[in-house]
């Protein structure tokens, strides 16, 4: 037998949305409703007949509600194998009635933590009876339907209406899978709170990671790879996964990856002047800060007009009409902004394939959290690279000017988001050339300078913007050759972590060239 007629249902929910409509649907099929506390009250208020759980078990709820469903008449009614003679005999001997449907959602543990509750309240919001019933019902899904999410009520009601009060095995199997995922997620949140918040462990012995599928993607990085997007749960879930897509095709695997890189970088400028970031293949190819968002886009685009084609654009201000019109001049995959005005939306509406994501407030670049990366046989886990550079130390004879120091800080911020080895030239709050992902720092410096010359030729400038620029290196210069390449490109100031055994040699080369150089004491590798 695969279809099971529901004759008795046990309902106990903290989230009562939709529960009255579900109760009415069950009542239409003459289902006996058994319930607890607040759920029973809500159903009775709607005029539905409800049997208290204490009447079913013969025991009152006790210990402030900690013990109410942990009883053989509940779990025997859930776990009994209905076509097993010994199980049926036990039910008859102990007067245990079958329960065919359980509707449970668990105490709001995460919401309690997120509102800043004290430890005793958090502990009281660890559900015990609920997960026990969920697991019992899900284990015995051959005979029992388990619903843990109000979003599944319509499917249950529709199937019962079609099947004259019965559920199919296919539905019960799907609901059981969702139920075990729900209890695993719930236990993971509790374990994470105990490890991180309660015990103060930076890296607990066991790290539960719970994700919820947000979208199935057409393919992964390449068409022969399958892929899906999963959203994080918890208080630090803030980013592309929570953005609202206003228009355009579904995001691809590569779109998600590149959009995340763009949002992470533009969030560094959350409280700065209007700033635009252009990303291609997870590397910034142009970043600029200006008096208007339109001008910032023009300056960022000028850094590398070739790579910007088919790129991702992120703004730290609302998208306006003028900027939308400028962006529409080239093919762009995704635009990310906190908001957009109606005129900008109208312009983008003509670009049916252009994806527009609105984030609301940008994420805090300094927020806490973890980054995880899978490798063969395990995972690498680290805290986010959210450290701000300490006070800069001038190590050359010449002090940087105020303008040079501002460009150093700007270039350093961008370099943090460029794949290593990273070299970034910047002048007047805009990137002049970016060298990314090379196997040695010298080649990154040369490539960045070459790209700056190419940009100058395309724009018709007399000289590349590296002349008089600041240059940032994400890690120390191991030899003076990388620094000398920057000198040749026209840089007048340098920002780097320092820490090489040849620091004295590099400092001497900077002094000989008349450069100002500052050390940060912090590197920003990005692999």
Short mmCIF file of C-alpha atoms in Angstrom, two decimals:
data_model
loop_
_atom_site.label_atom_id
_atom_site.label_comp_id
_atom_site.label_asym_id
_atom_site.label_seq_id
_atom_site.Cartn_x
_atom_site.Cartn_y
_atom_site.Cartn_z
CA UNK A 1 0.00 0.00 0.00
CA UNK A 2 1.43 3.41 -0.96
CA UNK A 3 -1.57 5.68 -0.37
CA UNK A 4 -2.37 6.34 3.30
CA UNK A 5 -5.62 7.97 4.36
CA UNK A 6 -5.08 10.56 7.05
CA UNK A 7 -7.40 9.96 9.98
CA UNK A 8 -5.47 11.63 12.80
CA UNK A 9 -3.10 14.61 12.62
CA UNK A 10 -0.85 16.07 15.30
CA UNK A 11 -0.22 19.80 14.88
CA UNK A 12 2.30 21.76 16.97
CA UNK A 13 3.81 24.86 15.36
CA UNK A 14 5.63 27.98 16.49
CA UNK A 15 5.02 29.65 13.10
CA UNK A 16 1.24 29.68 12.88
CA UNK A 17 0.97 31.16 9.38
CA UNK A 18 -1.45 29.07 7.34
CA UNK A 19 -2.21 26.66 10.17
CA UNK A 20 -5.93 27.57 10.38
CA UNK A 21 -6.43 27.04 6.64
CA UNK A 22 -4.65 23.70 6.93
CA UNK A 23 -6.80 22.76 9.91
CA UNK A 24 -9.96 23.55 7.95
CA UNK A 25 -8.75 21.47 5.00
CA UNK A 26 -8.05 18.53 7.31
CA UNK A 27 -11.44 18.91 8.94
CA UNK A 28 -13.11 18.67 5.51
CA UNK A 29 -11.70 15.16 5.30
CA UNK A 30 -12.90 14.28 8.84
CA UNK A 31 -9.34 14.20 10.23
CA UNK A 32 -9.07 14.22 14.02
CA UNK A 33 -6.93 17.19 15.07
CA UNK A 34 -4.62 16.71 18.05
CA UNK A 35 -2.62 19.72 19.15
CA UNK A 36 -0.61 21.49 21.84
CA UNK A 37 -0.81 24.81 23.66
CA UNK A 38 -0.89 27.84 21.40
CA UNK A 39 -1.57 25.84 18.25
CA UNK A 40 -4.67 24.27 19.82
CA UNK A 41 -5.85 27.71 20.93
CA UNK A 42 -5.45 29.15 17.41
CA UNK A 43 -7.41 26.27 15.88
CA UNK A 44 -10.20 26.47 18.47
CA UNK A 45 -10.47 30.22 17.96
CA UNK A 46 -11.15 29.45 14.29
CA UNK A 47 -14.02 27.18 15.33
CA UNK A 48 -12.25 23.85 14.78
CA UNK A 49 -12.62 20.84 17.09
CA UNK A 50 -9.24 20.01 18.65
CA UNK A 51 -8.12 17.28 21.03
CA UNK A 52 -5.42 18.29 23.52
CA UNK A 53 -2.22 16.25 23.48
CA UNK A 54 -2.63 15.69 27.23
CA UNK A 55 -5.96 13.97 26.54
CA UNK A 56 -4.25 11.66 24.04
CA UNK A 57 -1.33 10.76 26.33
CA UNK A 58 -3.13 10.81 29.67
CA UNK A 59 -0.38 13.08 31.00
CA UNK A 60 -0.52 16.85 31.43
CA UNK A 61 2.04 19.17 29.87
CA UNK A 62 4.67 19.77 32.55
CA UNK A 63 7.93 21.49 33.40
CA UNK A 64 6.93 24.74 31.66
CA UNK A 65 6.07 22.86 28.49
CA UNK A 66 9.41 21.06 28.25
CA UNK A 67 7.57 17.73 28.45
CA UNK A 68 4.37 17.38 26.46
CA UNK A 69 4.89 15.17 23.38
CA UNK A 70 7.66 12.88 24.67
CA UNK A 71 5.34 9.95 25.31
CA UNK A 72 4.86 6.37 23.96
CA UNK A 73 1.35 7.18 22.84
CA UNK A 74 2.79 9.86 20.57
CA UNK A 75 5.93 8.13 19.35
CA UNK A 76 4.29 4.69 19.27
CA UNK A 77 1.56 6.18 17.09
CA UNK A 78 4.21 7.63 14.81
CA UNK A 79 6.75 4.80 14.63
CA UNK A 80 4.51 1.76 14.45
CA UNK A 81 4.89 -0.23 11.23
CA UNK A 82 1.24 -0.67 10.32
CA UNK A 83 1.63 -3.96 8.44
CA UNK A 84 3.83 -5.57 11.12
CA UNK A 85 1.69 -7.89 13.29
CA UNK A 86 3.90 -7.47 16.36
CA UNK A 87 3.71 -3.66 16.09
CA UNK A 88 -0.04 -3.79 15.67
CA UNK A 89 -0.34 -6.07 18.72
CA UNK A 90 1.70 -3.63 20.81
CA UNK A 91 -0.54 -0.76 19.73
CA UNK A 92 -3.61 -2.71 20.76
CA UNK A 93 -2.12 -3.84 24.06
CA UNK A 94 -1.12 -0.34 25.11
CA UNK A 95 -4.07 1.52 23.54
CA UNK A 96 -1.85 3.43 21.10
CA UNK A 97 -3.67 5.01 18.18
CA UNK A 98 -2.00 5.64 14.83
CA UNK A 99 -0.98 9.21 13.91
CA UNK A 100 -0.97 9.66 10.12
CA UNK A 101 0.20 13.27 9.81
CA UNK A 102 2.54 15.46 11.85
CA UNK A 103 2.73 19.21 11.24
CA UNK A 104 5.59 20.73 13.21
CA UNK A 105 7.86 23.70 12.89
CA UNK A 106 10.44 24.20 15.55
CA UNK A 107 11.03 26.77 18.27
CA UNK A 108 12.56 29.95 16.76
CA UNK A 109 16.10 29.34 17.98
CA UNK A 110 17.89 31.43 15.34
CA UNK A 111 15.49 34.36 15.68
CA UNK A 112 16.01 34.29 19.44
CA UNK A 113 19.78 34.45 19.02
CA UNK A 114 19.59 37.21 16.41
CA UNK A 115 17.45 39.47 18.59
CA UNK A 116 20.22 39.40 21.22
CA UNK A 117 18.44 37.34 23.85
CA UNK A 118 20.18 36.31 27.05
CA UNK A 119 21.50 32.77 27.44
CA UNK A 120 18.54 31.35 29.48
CA UNK A 121 16.03 32.43 26.83
CA UNK A 122 18.21 30.98 24.08
CA UNK A 123 18.41 27.65 25.91
CA UNK A 124 14.62 27.56 26.34
CA UNK A 125 14.25 27.96 22.58
CA UNK A 126 16.08 24.70 21.91
CA UNK A 127 13.23 22.47 20.77
CA UNK A 128 13.29 18.85 21.99
CA UNK A 129 9.84 17.37 21.45
CA UNK A 130 9.46 18.91 18.01
CA UNK A 131 12.60 17.39 16.42
CA UNK A 132 11.77 14.07 18.10
CA UNK A 133 8.35 13.97 16.47
CA UNK A 134 9.75 15.12 13.15
CA UNK A 135 12.36 12.37 13.12
CA UNK A 136 9.89 9.69 14.20
CA UNK A 137 7.39 10.66 11.51
CA UNK A 138 10.05 11.03 8.82
CA UNK A 139 11.58 7.64 9.65
CA UNK A 140 8.16 6.03 9.28
CA UNK A 141 7.27 7.93 6.10
CA UNK A 142 5.95 4.70 4.61
CA UNK A 143 2.86 5.35 6.75
CA UNK A 144 3.17 8.90 8.12
CA UNK A 145 3.32 12.30 6.41
CA UNK A 146 5.55 14.95 8.05
CA UNK A 147 5.29 18.66 7.23
CA UNK A 148 7.83 21.11 8.67
CA UNK A 149 7.34 24.16 6.43
CA UNK A 150 4.11 26.15 5.86
CA UNK A 151 5.17 26.42 2.21
CA UNK A 152 4.29 22.71 1.89
CA UNK A 153 0.71 23.07 3.16
CA UNK A 154 -0.78 23.73 -0.31
CA UNK A 155 0.81 20.59 -1.81
CA UNK A 156 -0.50 18.47 1.08
CA UNK A 157 -4.00 19.94 0.80
CA UNK A 158 -4.06 19.49 -2.97
CA UNK A 159 -3.01 15.85 -2.73
CA UNK A 160 -5.56 15.09 -0.02
CA UNK A 161 -8.32 16.75 -2.03
CA UNK A 162 -7.36 14.74 -5.09
CA UNK A 163 -6.93 11.48 -3.17
CA UNK A 164 -10.02 11.72 -0.97
CA UNK A 165 -8.00 12.41 2.17
CA UNK A 166 -4.97 10.23 1.33
CA UNK A 167 -1.30 11.00 0.69
CA UNK A 168 0.96 9.20 -1.76
CA UNK A 169 4.30 7.61 -0.94
CA UNK A 170 6.04 9.97 -3.37
CA UNK A 171 4.83 13.01 -1.44
CA UNK A 172 5.68 11.45 1.92
CA UNK A 173 9.21 10.65 0.74
CA UNK A 174 9.76 14.24 -0.43
CA UNK A 175 8.40 15.61 2.85
CA UNK A 176 10.60 13.21 4.85
CA UNK A 177 13.70 14.41 3.01
CA UNK A 178 12.77 18.03 3.77
CA UNK A 179 12.09 17.11 7.39
CA UNK A 180 15.50 15.55 7.99
CA UNK A 181 17.12 18.56 6.28
CA UNK A 182 15.15 20.82 8.63
CA UNK A 183 16.29 19.01 11.79
CA UNK A 184 19.89 18.85 10.52
CA UNK A 185 19.83 22.61 9.89
CA UNK A 186 18.26 23.25 13.27
CA UNK A 187 20.81 21.14 15.14
CA UNK A 188 23.58 22.76 13.10
CA UNK A 189 22.50 26.23 14.21
CA UNK A 190 22.44 25.11 17.85
CA UNK A 191 25.85 23.46 17.58
CA UNK A 192 27.27 26.58 15.93
CA UNK A 193 25.90 28.81 18.67
CA UNK A 194 27.36 26.60 21.40
CA UNK A 195 30.74 26.45 19.67
CA UNK A 196 31.17 30.04 18.51
CA UNK A 197 29.07 32.22 20.80
CA UNK A 198 28.70 30.21 24.01
CA UNK A 199 32.10 28.52 24.14
CA UNK A 200 34.00 31.20 22.23
CA UNK A 201 35.80 28.75 19.95
CA UNK A 202 37.27 30.24 16.77
CA UNK A 203 37.29 26.86 15.05
CA UNK A 204 35.05 24.27 16.77
CA UNK A 205 36.02 20.62 16.54
CA UNK A 206 32.99 20.04 14.31
CA UNK A 207 31.82 22.79 11.96
CA UNK A 208 28.19 22.38 10.84
CA UNK A 209 27.49 24.19 7.57
CA UNK A 210 23.84 24.46 6.58
CA UNK A 211 22.83 25.75 3.17
CA UNK A 212 19.49 26.07 1.41
CA UNK A 213 19.22 25.67 -2.34
CA UNK A 214 18.27 28.95 -3.89
CA UNK A 215 18.42 28.03 -7.58
CA UNK A 216 19.35 25.21 -9.90
CA UNK A 217 21.72 26.60 -12.54
CA UNK A 218 21.91 25.70 -16.21
CA UNK A 219 25.50 24.54 -15.71
CA UNK A 220 28.66 25.31 -13.75
CA UNK A 221 31.83 27.04 -14.86
CA UNK A 222 31.59 25.01 -18.07
CA UNK A 223 28.58 23.45 -19.86
CA UNK A 224 29.60 19.89 -18.94
CA UNK A 225 29.43 20.71 -15.20
CA UNK A 226 26.21 20.68 -13.17
CA UNK A 227 25.63 23.41 -10.60
CA UNK A 228 23.26 24.94 -8.08
CA UNK A 229 23.29 28.03 -5.89
CA UNK A 230 22.81 27.58 -2.14
CA UNK A 231 22.11 30.42 0.25
CA UNK A 232 23.67 30.60 3.68
CA UNK A 233 21.58 30.70 6.85
CA UNK A 234 22.32 32.60 10.01
CA UNK A 235 22.96 36.17 11.19
CA UNK A 236 25.82 36.83 8.75
CA UNK A 237 23.92 35.86 5.59
CA UNK A 238 24.33 39.12 3.69
CA UNK A 239 25.34 39.48 0.06
CA UNK A 240 24.50 38.41 -3.48
CA UNK A 241 22.32 35.58 -2.19
CA UNK A 242 20.04 38.11 -0.48
CA UNK A 243 19.93 40.65 -3.35
CA UNK A 244 16.72 41.20 -5.32
CA UNK A 245 16.95 40.53 -9.06
CA UNK A 246 14.86 43.14 -10.83
CA UNK A 247 15.30 41.99 -14.40
CA UNK A 248 17.33 39.89 -16.80
CA UNK A 249 18.15 36.24 -17.36
CA UNK A 250 18.82 33.87 -14.51
CA UNK A 251 22.27 34.24 -13.03
CA UNK A 252 24.84 31.67 -14.12
CA UNK A 253 27.49 30.05 -11.93
CA UNK A 254 30.11 32.49 -13.24
CA UNK A 255 27.72 35.44 -12.80
CA UNK A 256 27.30 34.57 -9.11
CA UNK A 257 31.05 34.26 -8.62
CA UNK A 258 31.89 37.51 -10.40
CA UNK A 259 28.99 39.42 -8.85
CA UNK A 260 30.17 38.36 -5.40
CA UNK A 261 33.67 39.67 -6.16
CA UNK A 262 32.24 42.99 -7.33
CA UNK A 263 29.96 43.38 -4.31
CA UNK A 264 32.75 42.52 -1.88
CA UNK A 265 34.99 45.22 -3.37
CA UNK A 266 32.37 47.97 -3.70
CA UNK A 267 31.37 47.31 -0.08
CA UNK A 268 34.83 48.53 0.94
CA UNK A 269 33.59 51.94 -0.27
CA UNK A 270 30.18 51.72 1.39
CA UNK A 271 30.65 55.01 3.21
CA UNK A 272 32.90 56.69 0.62
CA UNK A 273 32.17 59.11 -2.22
CA UNK A 274 30.35 57.68 -5.27
CA UNK A 275 32.34 54.62 -6.37
CA UNK A 276 32.04 52.15 -9.24
CA UNK A 277 33.72 48.75 -9.56
CA UNK A 278 33.99 46.80 -12.80
CA UNK A 279 34.89 43.11 -12.49
CA UNK A 280 35.78 40.50 -15.08
CA UNK A 281 36.52 36.87 -14.18
CA UNK A 282 36.51 37.70 -10.45
CA UNK A 283 39.20 40.39 -10.86
CA UNK A 284 38.55 44.14 -10.86
CA UNK A 285 39.47 45.72 -14.19
CA UNK A 286 38.49 49.26 -13.19
CA UNK A 287 37.63 51.05 -9.94
CA UNK A 288 37.06 54.76 -9.39
CA UNK A 289 35.70 57.25 -6.88
CA UNK A 290 34.35 60.60 -8.08
CA UNK A 291 31.89 63.37 -7.28
CA UNK A 292 29.04 61.62 -9.12
CA UNK A 293 28.28 57.99 -9.82
CA UNK A 294 28.24 58.71 -13.57
CA UNK A 295 31.76 60.17 -13.42
CA UNK A 296 32.96 57.28 -11.26
CA UNK A 297 31.71 54.86 -13.91
CA UNK A 298 33.50 56.79 -16.68
CA UNK A 299 36.77 56.78 -14.73
CA UNK A 300 36.52 53.07 -13.89
CA UNK A 301 35.64 52.15 -17.48
CA UNK A 302 38.60 54.14 -18.83
CA UNK A 303 41.05 51.93 -16.92
CA UNK A 304 40.39 48.94 -19.19
CA UNK A 305 37.71 49.36 -21.86
CA UNK A 306 38.49 45.97 -23.38
CA UNK A 307 38.06 43.85 -20.26
CA UNK A 308 34.94 45.76 -19.21
CA UNK A 309 33.04 44.23 -22.14
CA UNK A 310 30.79 41.50 -20.71
CA UNK A 311 31.76 42.43 -17.15
CA UNK A 312 30.03 42.96 -13.83
CA UNK A 313 29.45 46.51 -12.56
CA UNK A 314 28.83 47.36 -8.90
CA UNK A 315 27.92 50.79 -7.52
CA UNK A 316 27.88 52.13 -3.98
CA UNK A 317 25.09 54.56 -4.82
CA UNK A 318 21.64 54.21 -6.35
CA UNK A 319 21.68 53.78 -10.12
CA UNK A 320 20.51 56.97 -11.85
CA UNK A 321 19.41 57.72 -15.39
CA UNK A 322 22.70 59.15 -16.63
CA UNK A 323 24.76 56.24 -15.32
CA UNK A 324 22.29 53.68 -16.65
CA UNK A 325 22.51 55.29 -20.08
CA UNK A 326 26.32 55.18 -19.99
CA UNK A 327 26.39 51.54 -18.87
CA UNK A 328 23.95 50.64 -21.65
CA UNK A 329 26.57 51.69 -24.18
CA UNK A 330 28.41 48.36 -23.87
CA UNK A 331 27.47 44.75 -23.25
CA UNK A 332 27.29 44.13 -19.50
CA UNK A 333 26.32 40.90 -17.76
CA UNK A 334 25.24 42.14 -14.32
CA UNK A 335 24.78 45.49 -12.57
CA UNK A 336 24.64 45.61 -8.77
CA UNK A 337 23.46 48.68 -6.86
CA UNK A 338 21.77 49.53 -3.56
CA UNK A 339 18.78 50.92 -5.49
CA UNK A 340 17.73 52.39 -8.84
CA UNK A 341 15.45 55.25 -9.86
CA UNK A 342 12.53 54.82 -12.23
CA UNK A 343 14.31 56.44 -15.17
CA UNK A 344 17.26 54.06 -14.79
CA UNK A 345 14.91 51.08 -14.59
CA UNK A 346 13.20 52.21 -17.78
CA UNK A 347 16.53 52.40 -19.64
CA UNK A 348 17.61 48.96 -18.47
CA UNK A 349 14.21 47.49 -19.34
CA UNK A 350 15.25 47.72 -22.99
CA UNK A 351 18.20 45.42 -22.20
CA UNK A 352 16.22 42.23 -21.59
CA UNK A 353 19.23 40.05 -20.86
CA UNK A 354 20.98 42.51 -18.52
CA UNK A 355 20.67 41.32 -14.94
CA UNK A 356 20.04 44.05 -12.38
CA UNK A 357 20.49 43.21 -8.70
CA UNK A 358 19.41 45.60 -5.95
CA UNK A 359 20.97 44.97 -2.55
CA UNK A 360 19.50 47.67 -0.35
CA UNK A 361 22.23 48.61 2.14
CA UNK A 362 25.61 47.29 1.08
CA UNK A 363 27.21 44.63 3.29
CA UNK A 364 29.71 45.73 5.92
CA UNK A 365 33.16 44.92 4.55
CA UNK A 366 34.42 44.52 8.13
CA UNK A 367 31.72 42.03 9.12
CA UNK A 368 32.72 38.78 10.77
CA UNK A 369 32.32 35.43 9.11
CA UNK A 370 34.09 32.50 7.49
CA UNK A 371 35.21 31.52 4.04
CA UNK A 372 35.31 27.85 3.10
CA UNK A 373 36.88 26.19 0.09
CA UNK A 374 36.67 22.55 -0.87
CA UNK A 375 39.83 20.63 -1.69
CA UNK A 376 40.29 16.92 -2.32
CA UNK A 377 39.50 15.14 0.93
CA UNK A 378 38.38 18.13 2.96
CA UNK A 379 37.73 21.82 3.35
CA UNK A 380 39.89 24.84 4.08
CA UNK A 381 38.18 27.30 6.43
CA UNK A 382 39.38 30.75 7.37
CA UNK A 383 37.99 33.97 8.80
CA UNK A 384 37.11 36.70 6.32
CA UNK A 385 39.90 39.05 5.25
CA UNK A 386 38.23 41.93 7.05
CA UNK A 387 41.26 43.45 8.77
CA UNK A 388 41.87 47.15 8.21
CA UNK A 389 45.47 48.19 7.67
CA UNK A 390 47.11 49.52 10.84
CA UNK A 391 48.88 52.87 10.94
CA UNK A 392 51.14 53.14 7.91
CA UNK A 393 54.88 53.32 8.43
CA UNK A 394 56.90 55.52 6.10
CA UNK A 395 60.18 53.71 5.39
CA UNK A 396 61.77 56.01 2.78
CA UNK A 397 63.57 59.32 3.09
CA UNK A 398 60.77 61.10 1.29
CA UNK A 399 57.38 61.41 2.93
CA UNK A 400 54.34 60.86 0.70
CA UNK A 401 52.21 63.88 -0.10
CA UNK A 402 48.61 63.93 1.05
CA UNK A 403 47.46 63.10 -2.49
CA UNK A 404 49.95 60.23 -2.78
CA UNK A 405 48.87 58.84 0.56
CA UNK A 406 45.20 58.94 -0.48
CA UNK A 407 46.04 57.10 -3.71
CA UNK A 408 48.12 54.58 -1.75
CA UNK A 409 45.16 53.77 0.46
CA UNK A 410 42.82 53.53 -2.53
CA UNK A 411 45.20 51.23 -4.45
CA UNK A 412 45.71 49.09 -1.33
CA UNK A 413 41.96 48.62 -0.91
CA UNK A 414 41.59 47.51 -4.52
CA UNK A 415 44.63 45.22 -4.34
CA UNK A 416 42.97 43.32 -1.50
CA UNK A 417 40.42 42.09 -4.06
CA UNK A 418 42.80 41.28 -6.92
CA UNK A 419 44.06 37.74 -7.41
CA UNK A 420 47.68 37.28 -6.31
CA UNK A 421 50.22 38.28 -7.29
CA UNK A 422 48.48 41.65 -7.36
CA UNK A 423 49.81 45.03 -8.48
CA UNK A 424 47.51 48.05 -8.66
CA UNK A 425 48.40 51.53 -9.93
CA UNK A 426 46.02 54.35 -8.91
CA UNK A 427 45.89 58.10 -9.40
CA UNK A 428 43.33 60.66 -8.28
CA UNK A 429 41.00 58.01 -6.87
CA UNK A 430 40.92 55.79 -9.95
CA UNK A 431 42.80 52.68 -10.99
CA UNK A 432 45.34 53.30 -13.74
CA UNK A 433 46.44 49.71 -14.33
CA UNK A 434 45.84 46.34 -12.66
CA UNK A 435 48.07 43.26 -12.84
CA UNK A 436 46.46 40.09 -11.49
CA UNK A 437 47.09 36.41 -10.98
CA UNK A 438 50.67 36.18 -12.21
CA UNK A 439 53.21 33.73 -10.91
CA UNK A 440 55.64 36.52 -10.02
CA UNK A 441 55.21 40.13 -8.91
CA UNK A 442 57.49 41.57 -11.60
CA UNK A 443 55.20 40.32 -14.38
CA UNK A 444 52.14 41.70 -12.58
CA UNK A 445 53.83 45.12 -12.41
CA UNK A 446 54.71 44.99 -16.10
CA UNK A 447 51.25 43.85 -17.19
CA UNK A 448 49.56 46.58 -15.16
CA UNK A 449 51.83 49.21 -16.73
CA UNK A 450 51.22 47.85 -20.22
CA UNK A 451 47.45 47.96 -19.69
CA UNK A 452 47.75 51.56 -18.51
CA UNK A 453 49.62 52.52 -21.70
CA UNK A 454 47.00 50.77 -23.80
CA UNK A 455 44.21 52.62 -21.99
CA UNK A 456 45.98 55.96 -22.59
CA UNK A 457 46.29 55.27 -26.31
CA UNK A 458 42.60 54.36 -26.58
CA UNK A 459 41.55 57.47 -24.66
CA UNK A 460 43.93 59.76 -26.56
CA UNK A 461 45.77 60.84 -23.42
CA UNK A 462 49.27 62.24 -23.77
CA UNK A 463 50.63 59.98 -21.02
CA UNK A 464 49.38 56.91 -19.18
CA UNK A 465 47.79 57.48 -15.78
CA UNK A 466 50.58 55.55 -14.09
CA UNK A 467 52.67 58.73 -14.40
CA UNK A 468 52.49 60.23 -10.91
CA UNK A 469 50.52 57.29 -9.55
CA UNK A 470 50.68 55.26 -6.37
CA UNK A 471 51.30 51.53 -6.68
CA UNK A 472 50.07 48.85 -4.29
CA UNK A 473 51.45 45.35 -3.93
CA UNK A 474 49.35 42.78 -2.05
CA UNK A 475 52.51 41.19 -0.58
CA UNK A 476 56.08 42.32 -0.13
CA UNK A 477 58.47 42.85 -3.02
CA UNK A 478 60.93 39.95 -2.68
CA UNK A 479 63.40 41.76 -4.93
CA UNK A 480 63.86 45.33 -6.09
CA UNK A 481 63.00 44.42 -9.71
CA UNK A 482 59.24 44.68 -9.18
CA UNK A 483 59.63 48.07 -7.57
CA UNK A 484 61.88 49.25 -10.42
CA UNK A 485 59.22 48.19 -12.91
CA UNK A 486 56.80 50.47 -11.06
CA UNK A 487 59.35 53.29 -11.20
CA UNK A 488 59.66 52.76 -14.94
CA UNK A 489 55.86 52.98 -15.22
CA UNK A 490 55.94 56.40 -13.53
CA UNK A 491 54.80 55.62 -10.00
CA UNK A 492 55.92 58.08 -7.34
CA UNK A 493 54.60 56.34 -4.24
CA UNK A 494 54.41 52.72 -3.09
CA UNK A 495 52.33 50.86 -0.52
CA UNK A 496 53.23 47.29 0.42
CA UNK A 497 53.24 45.03 3.51
CA UNK A 498 57.02 44.85 3.96
CA UNK A 499 58.58 41.90 5.71
CA UNK A 500 61.00 40.62 3.06
CA UNK A 501 64.55 39.66 4.00
CA UNK A 502 65.50 42.13 1.24
CA UNK A 503 63.44 45.05 2.56
CA UNK A 504 66.61 47.15 2.93
CA UNK A 505 67.46 46.55 -0.73
CA UNK A 506 63.95 47.52 -1.84
CA UNK A 507 63.90 50.63 0.39
CA UNK A 508 67.29 51.69 -1.01
CA UNK A 509 65.96 51.32 -4.55
CA UNK A 510 62.94 53.47 -3.65
CA UNK A 511 65.17 56.13 -2.11
CA UNK A 512 67.43 56.14 -5.17
CA UNK A 513 64.41 56.71 -7.39
CA UNK A 514 62.97 59.43 -5.15
CA UNK A 515 59.86 57.41 -4.25
CA UNK A 516 57.86 57.61 -1.07
CA UNK A 517 57.06 54.18 0.33
CA UNK A 518 54.87 53.02 3.22
CA UNK A 519 54.61 49.63 4.86
CA UNK A 520 51.29 48.25 6.10
CA UNK A 521 52.54 45.26 8.07
CA UNK A 522 49.62 43.28 6.60
CA UNK A 523 49.35 41.35 3.35
CA UNK A 524 46.26 40.53 1.28
CA UNK A 525 46.86 37.32 -0.67
CA UNK A 526 43.79 36.26 -2.63
CA UNK A 527 43.90 32.87 -4.35
#
